[in-house]
XYZ file of C-alpha atoms in Angstrom:
787
model
C 9.531 76.405 78.955
C 11.161 72.538 79.835
C 8.104 70.913 78.381
C 8.001 73.267 75.266
C 11.708 72.767 73.938
C 11.323 68.654 74.966
C 8.236 68.624 73.179
C 10.226 70.024 69.555
C 13.799 68.235 70.295
C 12.796 64.497 71.978
C 11.578 63.559 68.251
C 13.161 60.469 67.697
C 16.390 60.801 70.063
C 17.996 57.268 70.749
C 19.717 59.077 73.664
C 16.437 59.942 75.931
C 15.358 55.834 74.973
C 18.861 54.473 76.105
C 17.619 55.191 79.660
C 21.387 55.833 80.501
C 22.006 56.162 84.410
C 25.264 58.035 84.066
C 27.512 60.240 81.918
C 29.799 57.131 80.845
C 26.545 55.540 79.854
C 25.189 58.672 77.670
C 27.953 59.068 75.417
C 28.176 56.042 74.573
C 25.042 55.599 73.173
C 25.396 57.817 70.085
C 28.242 60.848 69.226
C 25.083 63.197 69.398
C 24.482 62.395 72.793
C 25.390 64.858 75.586
C 24.946 64.473 79.070
C 23.549 67.905 81.526
C 25.925 67.780 84.398
C 23.927 70.669 86.250
C 22.502 69.504 89.437
C 19.508 71.415 88.895
C 18.667 70.566 85.731
C 16.097 68.045 85.897
C 12.460 68.977 87.144
C 9.968 66.920 89.435
C 9.212 63.615 87.957
C 11.875 63.363 85.390
C 14.292 60.585 85.735
C 18.274 60.580 85.788
C 17.919 59.534 81.977
C 16.175 63.316 81.232
C 20.135 64.311 81.668
C 21.219 62.428 78.463
C 20.149 64.344 75.104
C 21.264 65.445 72.214
C 22.984 68.654 72.296
C 20.863 71.494 70.696
C 17.776 69.953 73.184
C 19.856 70.357 76.343
C 20.073 73.981 75.038
C 17.129 74.213 74.776
C 16.225 72.604 77.709
C 18.126 75.312 79.483
C 21.293 73.478 80.348
C 24.477 75.934 80.123
C 26.855 75.111 77.340
C 29.770 74.827 80.328
C 27.972 71.726 81.761
C 26.880 69.891 79.133
C 29.851 66.173 78.813
C 30.137 65.994 75.148
C 33.812 64.589 74.758
C 35.151 64.209 71.360
C 37.657 62.228 69.563
C 40.588 63.052 68.085
C 44.150 61.539 66.151
C 47.556 62.032 67.161
C 50.317 61.027 64.231
C 53.490 59.467 66.667
C 55.487 58.709 63.484
C 55.614 60.319 60.753
C 58.707 59.556 57.990
C 58.094 60.625 54.649
C 58.332 58.121 51.966
C 61.635 57.216 50.456
C 62.859 59.016 47.012
C 65.934 57.381 45.386
C 67.021 55.831 42.046
C 68.387 52.540 41.267
C 71.718 53.297 40.306
C 72.287 56.188 43.152
C 74.945 56.083 44.931
C 73.433 55.871 48.516
C 72.378 51.809 49.163
C 69.874 52.216 51.697
C 69.365 48.957 54.128
C 65.805 47.447 54.075
C 64.917 49.548 57.527
C 66.028 52.410 56.160
C 63.721 52.365 53.297
C 60.332 53.530 53.867
C 56.949 53.102 51.485
C 54.101 53.827 54.103
C 53.334 56.427 55.792
C 52.562 57.363 58.306
C 53.820 54.751 60.776
C 52.357 55.173 64.562
C 49.036 56.519 64.994
C 47.054 57.019 68.707
C 43.244 57.585 68.131
C 41.007 58.438 70.298
C 37.624 57.133 69.839
C 34.216 58.153 70.891
C 31.437 55.850 69.875
C 29.496 56.498 66.708
C 32.210 59.254 65.842
C 34.639 57.843 63.247
C 37.982 59.052 63.273
C 39.818 59.134 59.671
C 43.324 59.482 58.746
C 45.250 59.349 55.078
C 48.195 56.867 54.520
C 49.908 57.133 51.587
C 52.151 54.150 50.067
C 54.875 54.366 47.362
C 56.766 51.921 45.743
C 60.300 52.346 45.866
C 62.963 51.395 43.473
C 65.656 49.178 43.700
C 64.004 47.763 46.684
C 65.795 43.908 47.651
C 63.577 40.803 46.687
C 63.765 37.009 48.455
C 63.180 34.332 46.403
C 62.485 30.804 47.414
C 62.163 28.487 44.891
C 60.017 25.209 46.214
C 60.220 22.298 43.600
C 58.164 19.235 43.360
C 60.781 16.206 42.857
C 58.566 13.746 42.546
C 59.356 11.194 38.907
C 56.786 13.211 36.560
C 59.245 16.573 37.238
C 62.628 14.550 36.030
C 62.832 16.688 33.019
C 62.752 19.811 34.695
C 65.128 19.440 37.129
C 67.443 19.421 34.209
C 66.359 23.048 33.198
C 66.161 24.292 37.221
C 69.850 23.732 37.462
C 71.002 26.564 35.640
C 68.173 28.760 37.335
C 70.295 30.191 39.993
C 72.765 32.448 37.562
C 70.081 33.162 34.869
C 67.430 34.348 37.373
C 70.080 36.418 38.840
C 70.981 38.137 35.830
C 66.967 38.740 34.870
C 66.660 40.015 38.493
C 69.375 42.425 38.514
C 67.544 44.712 36.020
C 64.934 45.047 38.742
C 66.954 45.185 42.094
C 70.556 45.297 42.912
C 69.863 43.455 46.096
C 68.378 39.856 45.075
C 68.816 36.725 47.089
C 67.760 33.089 46.078
C 67.016 29.732 48.196
C 66.131 26.097 46.875
C 63.693 23.724 48.468
C 62.032 20.189 47.271
C 59.155 18.066 48.480
C 57.762 14.806 47.415
C 54.817 13.297 49.402
C 54.348 12.325 53.664
C 56.617 9.344 53.860
C 53.450 6.774 55.147
C 51.180 4.533 53.354
C 49.384 4.720 50.994
C 51.076 8.025 49.801
C 54.486 6.261 49.423
C 55.551 2.311 49.422
C 56.704 1.529 52.967
C 58.666 -1.549 51.927
C 62.182 -1.484 52.429
C 63.240 -1.927 48.459
C 60.677 1.396 47.809
C 62.292 2.841 50.332
C 65.763 2.822 49.585
C 64.392 3.601 45.450
C 61.069 4.175 44.849
C 60.970 4.108 40.948
C 60.521 1.231 39.028
C 62.762 -0.619 36.601
C 66.282 0.570 36.465
C 65.679 4.342 37.106
C 68.114 5.732 40.263
C 65.775 7.649 42.664
C 66.359 8.923 45.739
C 64.154 7.903 49.216
C 61.264 9.622 49.754
C 61.266 12.450 51.847
C 58.345 15.465 52.796
C 59.952 19.136 52.404
C 63.618 19.395 52.392
C 65.468 22.327 52.614
C 68.043 22.624 50.163
C 69.773 25.903 50.200
C 69.287 28.936 52.482
C 68.767 31.978 50.626
C 72.097 33.452 49.049
C 73.370 36.105 46.278
C 75.438 33.208 45.073
C 73.632 32.088 41.922
C 76.586 29.623 41.244
C 75.853 28.057 44.527
C 72.098 27.591 43.906
C 73.097 25.962 40.468
C 76.015 23.568 42.342
C 73.417 22.267 44.943
C 70.222 22.173 42.235
C 72.512 19.856 40.134
C 73.077 17.249 42.973
C 69.665 16.761 43.569
C 67.613 13.598 42.500
C 64.566 12.575 41.781
C 62.163 10.913 43.938
C 58.881 9.149 43.854
C 55.157 8.008 45.298
C 52.193 6.852 44.534
C 49.488 8.715 44.586
C 48.633 11.317 41.771
C 48.766 14.630 44.632
C 51.520 15.808 46.006
C 52.291 16.972 50.044
C 53.632 20.443 48.807
C 51.003 22.172 51.290
C 53.229 20.731 54.361
C 56.494 21.828 52.496
C 54.866 25.528 52.101
C 53.942 25.811 55.622
C 57.506 24.845 56.435
C 58.868 27.635 54.278
C 56.172 30.065 55.650
C 57.134 29.170 59.012
C 60.834 28.673 59.394
C 62.363 31.824 58.469
C 66.103 31.680 60.415
C 66.301 28.128 58.369
C 65.529 29.903 55.072
C 66.747 32.843 55.763
C 63.868 35.301 54.916
C 64.808 39.137 55.523
C 62.650 42.197 55.690
C 62.214 42.988 51.947
C 60.005 41.388 49.407
C 59.763 37.650 50.004
C 59.004 35.478 46.959
C 57.984 31.655 47.118
C 57.641 29.679 43.690
C 56.048 27.263 43.659
C 57.000 24.584 40.866
C 54.747 21.199 40.587
C 53.096 19.067 37.939
C 50.208 17.739 39.922
C 47.587 18.441 42.549
C 47.673 18.851 46.564
C 46.195 17.338 49.631
C 44.683 19.726 52.238
C 43.558 19.099 55.717
C 41.698 15.973 55.955
C 43.814 13.695 53.653
C 46.483 12.972 56.226
C 43.022 10.940 58.006
C 44.199 8.126 55.056
C 47.353 7.286 56.626
C 45.952 7.409 60.085
C 47.190 10.860 61.003
C 44.604 12.803 62.762
C 46.270 15.761 64.486
C 45.456 19.018 62.935
C 49.220 20.914 61.206
C 50.184 23.192 64.465
C 51.721 25.575 61.962
C 55.417 25.437 63.532
C 58.784 24.804 62.413
C 59.965 21.369 62.569
C 63.201 21.190 60.360
C 65.956 19.102 61.595
C 69.018 18.911 59.416
C 66.719 20.998 57.109
C 64.524 18.124 56.625
C 60.492 18.155 57.719
C 59.971 15.253 60.642
C 56.714 15.835 61.635
C 55.041 14.878 58.123
C 53.966 11.270 59.924
C 52.670 12.933 62.866
C 50.890 16.393 61.842
C 47.610 16.672 59.016
C 48.799 18.541 55.906
C 47.614 22.274 56.792
C 44.482 23.423 55.705
C 44.363 26.736 53.239
C 42.980 29.071 55.483
C 45.974 28.202 57.176
C 48.062 28.892 54.927
C 46.464 32.094 54.256
C 47.391 32.971 57.721
C 50.450 32.045 57.913
C 51.852 33.236 54.778
C 50.424 36.510 55.285
C 51.707 36.736 58.649
C 55.222 36.092 57.127
C 54.485 38.441 54.519
C 54.995 35.800 51.643
C 53.718 36.384 48.017
C 53.608 32.879 46.602
C 53.683 32.078 42.752
C 52.129 28.961 41.473
C 54.023 27.622 38.059
C 51.810 25.061 37.294
C 51.469 23.002 33.876
C 48.416 23.761 31.995
C 46.804 20.970 32.865
C 46.654 22.030 36.704
C 45.684 25.976 35.866
C 42.101 25.923 36.530
C 42.815 23.834 39.784
C 45.568 26.227 41.261
C 43.561 29.664 39.944
C 40.628 28.504 42.021
C 43.486 28.620 44.901
C 45.028 31.945 43.921
C 41.217 33.398 44.392
C 41.651 32.049 48.102
C 45.227 33.337 48.802
C 45.742 37.354 48.779
C 49.011 38.554 47.001
C 49.707 35.106 45.093
C 49.915 34.693 40.978
C 49.718 31.677 38.696
C 51.697 31.080 35.461
C 51.569 28.312 33.364
C 54.516 26.185 33.605
C 55.561 24.516 30.105
C 56.322 20.538 30.653
C 60.388 20.952 30.857
C 60.339 24.070 33.076
C 61.921 25.954 30.207
C 60.177 28.900 30.781
C 60.227 29.195 34.392
C 62.373 32.731 34.545
C 60.023 34.461 32.492
C 57.289 33.526 34.546
C 58.715 34.545 37.400
C 59.413 37.965 35.906
C 55.879 38.531 34.772
C 54.347 37.081 37.963
C 56.275 39.195 39.685
C 55.963 42.293 38.031
C 51.659 41.386 38.449
C 51.725 40.906 42.403
C 54.236 43.903 42.807
C 52.058 46.390 40.469
C 48.778 45.828 43.528
C 49.011 47.319 46.537
C 46.229 45.245 49.024
C 45.899 46.649 52.269
C 45.277 44.294 55.564
C 44.409 44.890 59.151
C 44.982 42.695 62.475
C 41.618 41.078 64.199
C 39.836 44.258 65.585
C 38.719 44.408 68.867
C 35.249 43.723 69.558
C 32.785 46.586 68.441
C 35.282 48.046 65.969
C 34.949 48.623 62.501
C 37.215 49.631 59.981
C 36.540 51.199 56.241
C 38.928 52.223 53.175
C 38.324 54.373 50.358
C 41.432 54.234 47.496
C 42.736 56.949 45.767
C 44.778 55.244 42.917
C 46.612 56.513 40.029
C 44.643 59.559 38.254
C 42.543 60.305 40.979
C 40.487 56.993 40.383
C 38.266 56.484 43.922
C 37.275 53.103 45.119
C 35.348 51.817 48.222
C 34.318 49.066 50.071
C 36.277 45.745 49.428
C 37.940 47.550 46.418
C 39.291 50.848 48.409
C 41.414 48.370 50.308
C 43.616 48.242 47.299
C 45.141 49.714 43.752
C 46.247 48.222 40.968
C 48.629 48.883 38.160
C 50.968 50.630 40.131
C 54.512 51.568 38.543
C 57.720 51.950 40.574
C 57.775 55.469 42.220
C 54.058 56.031 41.875
C 52.227 57.236 44.818
C 49.092 56.593 45.880
C 46.718 56.747 49.082
C 43.602 55.801 51.338
C 41.370 57.375 53.119
C 40.610 54.814 56.073
C 37.920 55.261 58.898
C 37.885 53.594 62.165
C 34.512 53.709 64.434
C 33.844 52.153 67.788
C 30.292 50.739 68.464
C 31.163 49.912 71.873
C 33.768 50.178 75.220
C 35.779 47.398 74.937
C 35.061 45.281 78.449
C 38.247 44.423 79.350
C 40.973 47.162 78.653
C 40.497 51.254 77.377
C 43.015 50.693 74.764
C 43.810 48.432 72.161
C 46.509 48.385 69.149
C 45.912 47.226 65.481
C 48.318 47.156 62.317
C 47.177 47.948 59.062
C 50.185 46.732 55.987
C 50.046 46.159 52.531
C 49.882 42.599 51.435
C 53.731 41.031 51.061
C 55.310 43.972 52.365
C 56.853 43.984 55.959
C 56.375 47.677 57.081
C 52.940 48.471 58.718
C 51.553 51.019 60.516
C 50.672 50.954 64.104
C 47.427 52.729 65.687
C 47.056 52.602 68.842
C 43.020 52.842 70.190
C 42.179 54.703 72.973
C 38.195 54.428 74.180
C 36.485 57.596 75.781
C 34.327 55.541 78.446
C 33.059 58.267 80.576
C 33.265 61.470 80.709
C 35.627 64.689 82.010
C 33.343 64.993 85.108
C 33.753 61.448 86.196
C 37.064 61.976 87.412
C 36.034 64.765 90.185
C 33.374 62.731 91.239
C 33.155 62.033 95.277
C 32.598 58.734 96.483
C 30.045 57.859 99.131
C 28.855 61.128 98.694
C 26.468 63.023 101.266
C 24.459 63.631 98.469
C 23.846 60.358 97.546
C 21.560 59.100 100.751
C 23.634 58.134 103.334
C 26.698 57.386 100.726
C 24.974 54.829 98.918
C 26.769 56.103 95.312
C 29.021 58.216 93.828
C 28.081 61.934 93.060
C 29.434 63.041 89.567
C 28.583 64.573 86.813
C 25.722 66.578 88.410
C 23.668 63.364 89.511
C 24.461 60.130 91.534
C 26.272 57.030 90.540
C 24.379 54.476 92.906
C 26.346 51.569 94.235
C 25.652 47.728 93.173
C 22.178 46.927 94.399
C 21.268 50.800 94.727
C 18.462 53.033 92.994
C 16.455 55.894 93.203
C 17.971 59.614 92.234
C 19.381 59.828 95.261
C 20.166 55.933 95.502
C 17.674 56.102 98.338
C 16.727 52.385 97.867
C 17.917 48.946 97.476
C 16.791 46.787 94.892
C 14.661 44.824 97.734
C 12.343 47.412 98.706
C 10.937 48.893 95.462
C 7.815 47.621 95.889
C 6.714 47.751 99.573
C 3.331 49.531 100.431
C 4.823 52.061 102.504
C 6.795 53.284 99.795
C 3.730 53.255 97.250
C 2.133 55.351 99.687
C 4.144 58.637 98.928
C 3.039 57.904 95.189
C -0.980 58.176 95.169
C -2.159 61.507 94.611
C -4.507 63.112 97.193
C -4.641 59.417 99.015
C -6.269 57.664 95.748
C -5.323 54.611 94.451
C -3.339 55.220 91.532
C 0.029 55.167 91.499
C 1.597 57.643 89.798
C -1.438 58.362 87.894
C -1.274 55.302 86.303
C 1.525 57.010 83.861
C 4.623 56.063 86.254
C 6.729 53.577 88.375
C 7.151 54.335 91.984
C 10.750 53.846 92.364
C 11.797 54.767 96.227
C 8.556 55.916 97.246
C 9.174 58.668 94.277
C 7.101 59.135 91.100
C 9.773 57.969 87.782
C 7.249 58.674 84.977
C 6.552 56.356 82.112
C 8.735 57.164 78.354
C 5.687 56.928 75.771
C 6.663 55.559 72.226
C 6.497 59.026 70.879
C 10.165 60.710 72.721
C 7.946 63.533 72.387
C 4.991 63.161 74.321
C 5.970 62.960 78.170
C 4.417 62.946 81.623
C 5.660 65.060 84.122
C 4.982 65.801 87.528
C 5.462 64.731 91.035
C 2.959 62.270 90.502
C 3.092 62.157 86.911
C -0.157 64.237 86.601
C 0.559 66.051 84.164
C 1.702 65.509 80.001
C 2.432 67.373 76.952
C 0.087 65.911 74.757
C -3.527 65.730 76.153
C -4.203 69.603 75.265
C -6.923 70.592 73.230
C -6.028 70.417 69.645
C -7.279 72.824 66.650
C -7.020 72.049 63.442
C -5.489 69.012 63.987
C -2.460 70.418 65.624
C -2.074 70.613 69.888
C -2.568 73.921 70.745
C -3.108 74.911 67.495
C 0.423 75.062 66.271
C 0.696 78.390 68.448
C 1.491 77.479 72.023
C 2.800 74.830 74.335
C 1.463 71.897 76.335
C 2.062 71.891 79.984
C 0.267 69.624 82.601
C -2.944 69.501 80.017
C -3.145 73.500 79.617
C -2.353 75.015 76.397
C 0.624 77.715 77.142
C -0.047 80.299 74.415
C 2.108 82.219 72.497
C 1.882 85.797 72.356
C -0.901 87.023 70.303
C -2.658 84.178 70.522
C -5.384 82.931 73.486
C -8.394 80.113 74.001
C -8.000 76.772 75.599
C -6.312 75.549 72.064
C -4.574 78.900 71.044
C -6.978 78.779 67.972
C -7.631 82.711 68.816
C -5.102 85.513 67.266
C -5.236 88.886 68.919
C -3.621 90.008 65.960
C -6.471 92.577 63.933
C -4.427 93.251 60.685
C -6.138 90.366 59.388
C -9.034 92.380 59.788
C -8.352 95.752 58.231
C -10.362 96.883 55.068
C -9.123 98.622 52.285
C -10.208 101.639 54.298
C -7.702 101.253 57.036
C -10.910 100.493 58.832
C -11.293 97.525 61.111
C -14.125 95.510 59.231
C -14.492 98.392 56.918
C -16.327 99.419 60.301
C -19.016 97.105 59.490
C -18.239 94.597 62.258
C -15.854 93.354 64.981
C -12.825 91.547 64.815
C -12.875 88.340 66.773
C -9.626 85.698 66.840
C -8.313 87.384 63.730
C -11.855 87.279 61.898
C -14.394 89.636 61.128
C -17.693 89.010 62.352
C -19.927 91.516 60.536
C -22.556 93.328 62.338
C -24.537 94.685 59.573
C -26.524 91.873 57.525
C -25.960 93.243 54.518
C -22.275 93.139 54.861
C -20.034 89.878 54.600
C -16.532 88.861 53.343
C -13.347 88.447 55.797
C -13.541 92.239 55.943
C -17.045 93.207 56.039
C -16.577 94.835 52.480
C -18.242 92.651 50.226
C -22.032 93.994 50.254
C -23.748 92.308 46.778
C -27.185 94.803 48.024
C -25.642 97.767 48.382
C -25.705 100.397 45.977
C -22.150 101.294 46.148
C -20.276 104.375 47.987
C -20.945 107.097 44.986
C -24.639 106.097 44.539
C -25.174 105.819 48.595
C -24.126 109.360 49.017
C -25.349 111.409 45.767
C -28.481 112.343 47.653
C -26.339 113.853 50.389
C -23.901 115.518 48.232
C -26.812 116.805 45.521
C -28.656 118.513 48.294
C -25.762 119.713 50.523
C -23.838 120.980 47.150
C -26.518 122.342 44.753
C -29.810 122.561 46.936
C -31.016 119.295 45.313
C -32.202 116.223 44.807
C -34.614 113.637 47.260
C -32.875 114.721 49.919
C -33.147 118.658 49.310
C -35.635 119.037 52.245
C -34.386 116.990 55.236
C -30.974 117.438 53.914
C -29.676 119.160 57.490
C -31.136 116.066 59.144
C -29.536 113.514 56.957
C -26.730 115.090 55.551
C -24.638 116.138 58.082
C -22.195 112.966 58.644
C -19.178 114.298 56.376
C -17.568 117.739 55.823
C -18.024 119.080 52.319
C -15.278 121.463 50.686
C -15.683 122.946 47.357
C -13.404 123.324 44.524
C -13.676 124.798 41.049
C -12.640 122.330 38.772
C -12.187 118.249 38.481
C -8.081 119.226 38.570
C -8.281 120.161 42.520
C -10.150 117.126 42.934
C -7.812 115.094 45.874
C -6.011 112.365 43.604
C -5.279 108.708 44.815
C -2.005 109.201 44.472
C -1.606 112.190 46.960
C -3.581 110.281 49.892
C -2.392 108.118 52.101
C -5.966 106.525 52.990
C -8.656 104.906 50.623
C -10.113 107.646 48.311
C -13.078 107.071 46.054
C -13.984 109.205 42.968
C -17.690 109.433 41.928
C -19.588 110.837 38.725
C -23.285 111.041 39.248
C -26.107 112.286 37.282
C -29.204 114.750 38.434
C -32.715 114.911 37.286
C -31.592 117.312 34.148
C -29.151 114.994 33.069
C -26.655 117.298 34.419
C -23.281 115.238 35.484
C -21.567 116.603 39.016
C -17.976 115.431 40.189
C -17.222 114.362 43.962
C -14.623 112.326 45.934
C -15.278 110.834 49.239
C -12.596 109.490 51.850
C -12.292 108.681 55.602
C -9.211 110.402 57.276
C -8.854 110.112 60.212
C -12.444 108.773 61.474
C -13.591 111.893 59.965
C -15.840 111.388 56.372
C -14.484 114.298 53.809
C -16.260 115.197 50.619
C -15.092 117.720 47.610
C -17.426 118.375 45.202
C -16.836 120.580 42.230
C -19.191 123.885 42.492
C -20.325 123.518 38.751
C -22.289 120.965 36.777
C -22.034 119.913 33.276
C -25.167 119.859 31.840
C -25.680 119.077 28.680
C -26.037 122.023 25.139
C -29.781 121.904 23.862
C -30.226 120.775 20.356
C -29.741 123.106 16.835
C -33.318 122.228 15.287
C -32.801 123.910 11.744
C -30.121 121.542 10.956
C -31.803 118.307 12.570
C -34.740 119.267 9.911
C -32.878 119.920 6.973
C -30.903 116.720 7.461
C -33.879 114.870 7.783
C -36.052 115.985 4.767
C -32.147 115.632 2.227
C -31.787 112.411 3.833
C -35.980 111.673 2.431
C -35.255 113.013 -0.967
C -31.986 111.741 -1.386
C -33.294 108.230 -0.434
C -36.678 108.255 -2.366
C -34.171 109.170 -5.272
C -31.739 106.358 -4.916
C -34.984 103.961 -4.740
C -36.428 105.229 -8.253
C -32.946 104.992 -9.249
C -32.335 101.484 -8.394
C -35.567 100.601 -9.473
C -34.714 101.868 -13.043
C -31.946 100.159 -13.407
C -33.360 96.911 -12.335
C -36.084 97.424 -15.242
C -33.642 98.165 -18.077
C -31.820 95.118 -16.787
C -35.413 92.871 -17.447
C -36.020 94.163 -20.597
C -32.666 93.467 -22.106
C -32.734 89.926 -21.012
C -36.066 89.541 -22.230
C -35.434 91.032 -25.753
C -32.049 88.994 -26.336
C -34.177 85.664 -25.373
C -37.155 87.272 -27.902
C -33.836 87.167 -31.004
C -32.352 83.778 -29.806
C -35.597 82.381 -30.313
C -36.333 84.185 -33.536
C -33.122 82.778 -34.940
C -33.649 79.268 -34.250
C -37.487 79.217 -35.555
C -37.724 76.867 -39.164
C -41.319 76.796 -40.792
C -42.401 74.416 -43.228
C -44.668 75.583 -45.779
C -45.309 72.269 -47.371
C -46.977 71.062 -44.013
C -48.630 74.155 -42.953
C -52.369 73.683 -43.393
C -52.829 77.249 -42.661
C -50.552 77.882 -45.781
C -51.703 79.589 -48.953
C -49.471 80.676 -51.558
C -50.303 84.159 -53.192
C -49.980 82.491 -56.680
C -53.055 80.645 -58.445
C -52.371 78.346 -61.311
C -54.957 77.319 -63.914
C -55.003 74.493 -66.631
C -56.982 74.507 -69.753
C -57.474 70.603 -70.318
C -58.341 71.359 -73.451
C -54.755 72.385 -73.935
C -52.224 69.259 -74.829
C -49.341 71.285 -75.326
C -49.662 72.368 -78.737
């Protein structure tokens, strides 16, 4: 029974192929794998790994449901505050920490290998959400006219931002370049005034935090008005140094846990990692804050940061960047925008007169898009996103992380699925976080991994069931200690191939170890696994298999049995070495209800006809037979009417049926009234009389019903026949004469008409006709001269 169910269920089973030696190993193969913890589950020759199989196979192999270990993952929501619903002009002013835009806030996921856990995440943009904006400006000489327009930026931008939020802070910083050659001139005079001619410029510097974030626009205007232009030698600027310090120096800048905007204003390109070598600077940027008295002091010591380093720090600190650059450098910063998530690029006029409109447009563009990101995932863990945005628009893959065109108050949702492909090697739990880029709120997800079965907690260390305590008995099997192997941990790895142990694996003291179908492990055969998991070896010496039985129609055991130890065990109603012989006789029943029409025997569901005249699947076809009616005609005729060819031998040859006489044909049995085949017959005797009868076989008895009266034809009436013949001859003669006469009349008329026509057309020439002589003779007197 075991072998049959295994053959049906092991096809393609990754659980069996994994060769798991414990319950913990088994459940990590795939989410469909279970472990049978029944101590008596295995048969002779099966290894421990046979306990690991898909659930349906384990049930078919008679493992009780209560003994199948199959732990499942789960999701638990620990913190689930609803998203905030409020209006900008509402009386209750909430602190940033009281505003919730993402739900839920904390979950615990219990993960089993290969079984994803999916949860919903909701995001809603809150109205009147606080905003911090830091304006970082290039103060190289080319930005001189821009500085004039930025001096009144504070109060003007405050007024515009009041339309968006009632809680707005603004700060200001500036940058030029690293204070080493060849970026700036290091001559003493140029260090004091880097500008040529009579231009009054301030000393060059890398980055300076001019104004910490404040809600006082006038203070912004006052401090910016005091700023002076500086200068440098090369075209690219050291803006990346400044961006890094703005991102990591949160205390100096005054960043709050609100929407953070960094406006980067310049009319030039930028230096990045590696360019510091020109000035002899080779140490990579450390990504730490180095502000003293609001000045960046390590520009000469650390190289410029790389773009990837900036992306990481901006993302870690939830800063959204707006690049306000001149039209000339738009292509460069557009490419940079593509590398920095949640960033925007605006075209800055030559004198920065449009900077307020640029900031408002860029903010609206950034805030209308939500992009989810997650912290680094543990090894073997993967995450997929599906977004459900406005109007039910769905997206998957990378687009599943984001939703666009979101207005204030719009609510969107995401389906997030987390899957684990293996257990972590160092910890049974990990924590990851998911948050929308540019926002401080995040979802904390604690990951717990199912790495072992529940029954393993009840294991018996150094159990007596595991050969002198060399293993832990758990989940119905021995989990061997390090260096021990075998079903009962009875061997050390060093003893596996000794001759004494191999002798126990030879059948009948033969030479083949485990019949060449397995390995001798600690004196016990563990059968090999074939490439096709449906084919297995079994037995104490692996001498049995379930795939070398007889076949029929190219099917193992004809498809009607199971192969056990190279012999077919047939299903009910089948027999034979290949289970190809059916014991069911229903296929042999003829239309008359008899097996093989009474003309043969039913063997393996097929009729073998004993009478050579009969053929067909039920011996009902007889090409040379006269038919039922003709076959029984003589016997019916002699018994019913005492006539026919068998009237002299009737008693001897025709007593094989019972005969019943009826008065007329209505008294004959009808097919619709019978539950057995019935044949109606109509036959003629030598006197041309008809007789009617039926032939049937009921309960193995042949029955004949005969109409007792013959139907003979009446004699012909001679006088009408003779009169009819004579009248016919006369009429035919008259008809022929009339036809002949009619034809002659028609012919004569045609000839006469032809004559008349020819007569009319004739023209006689009397002068020339030599046989014409006139009836008048004229004589002339020669002497008469007319006197």
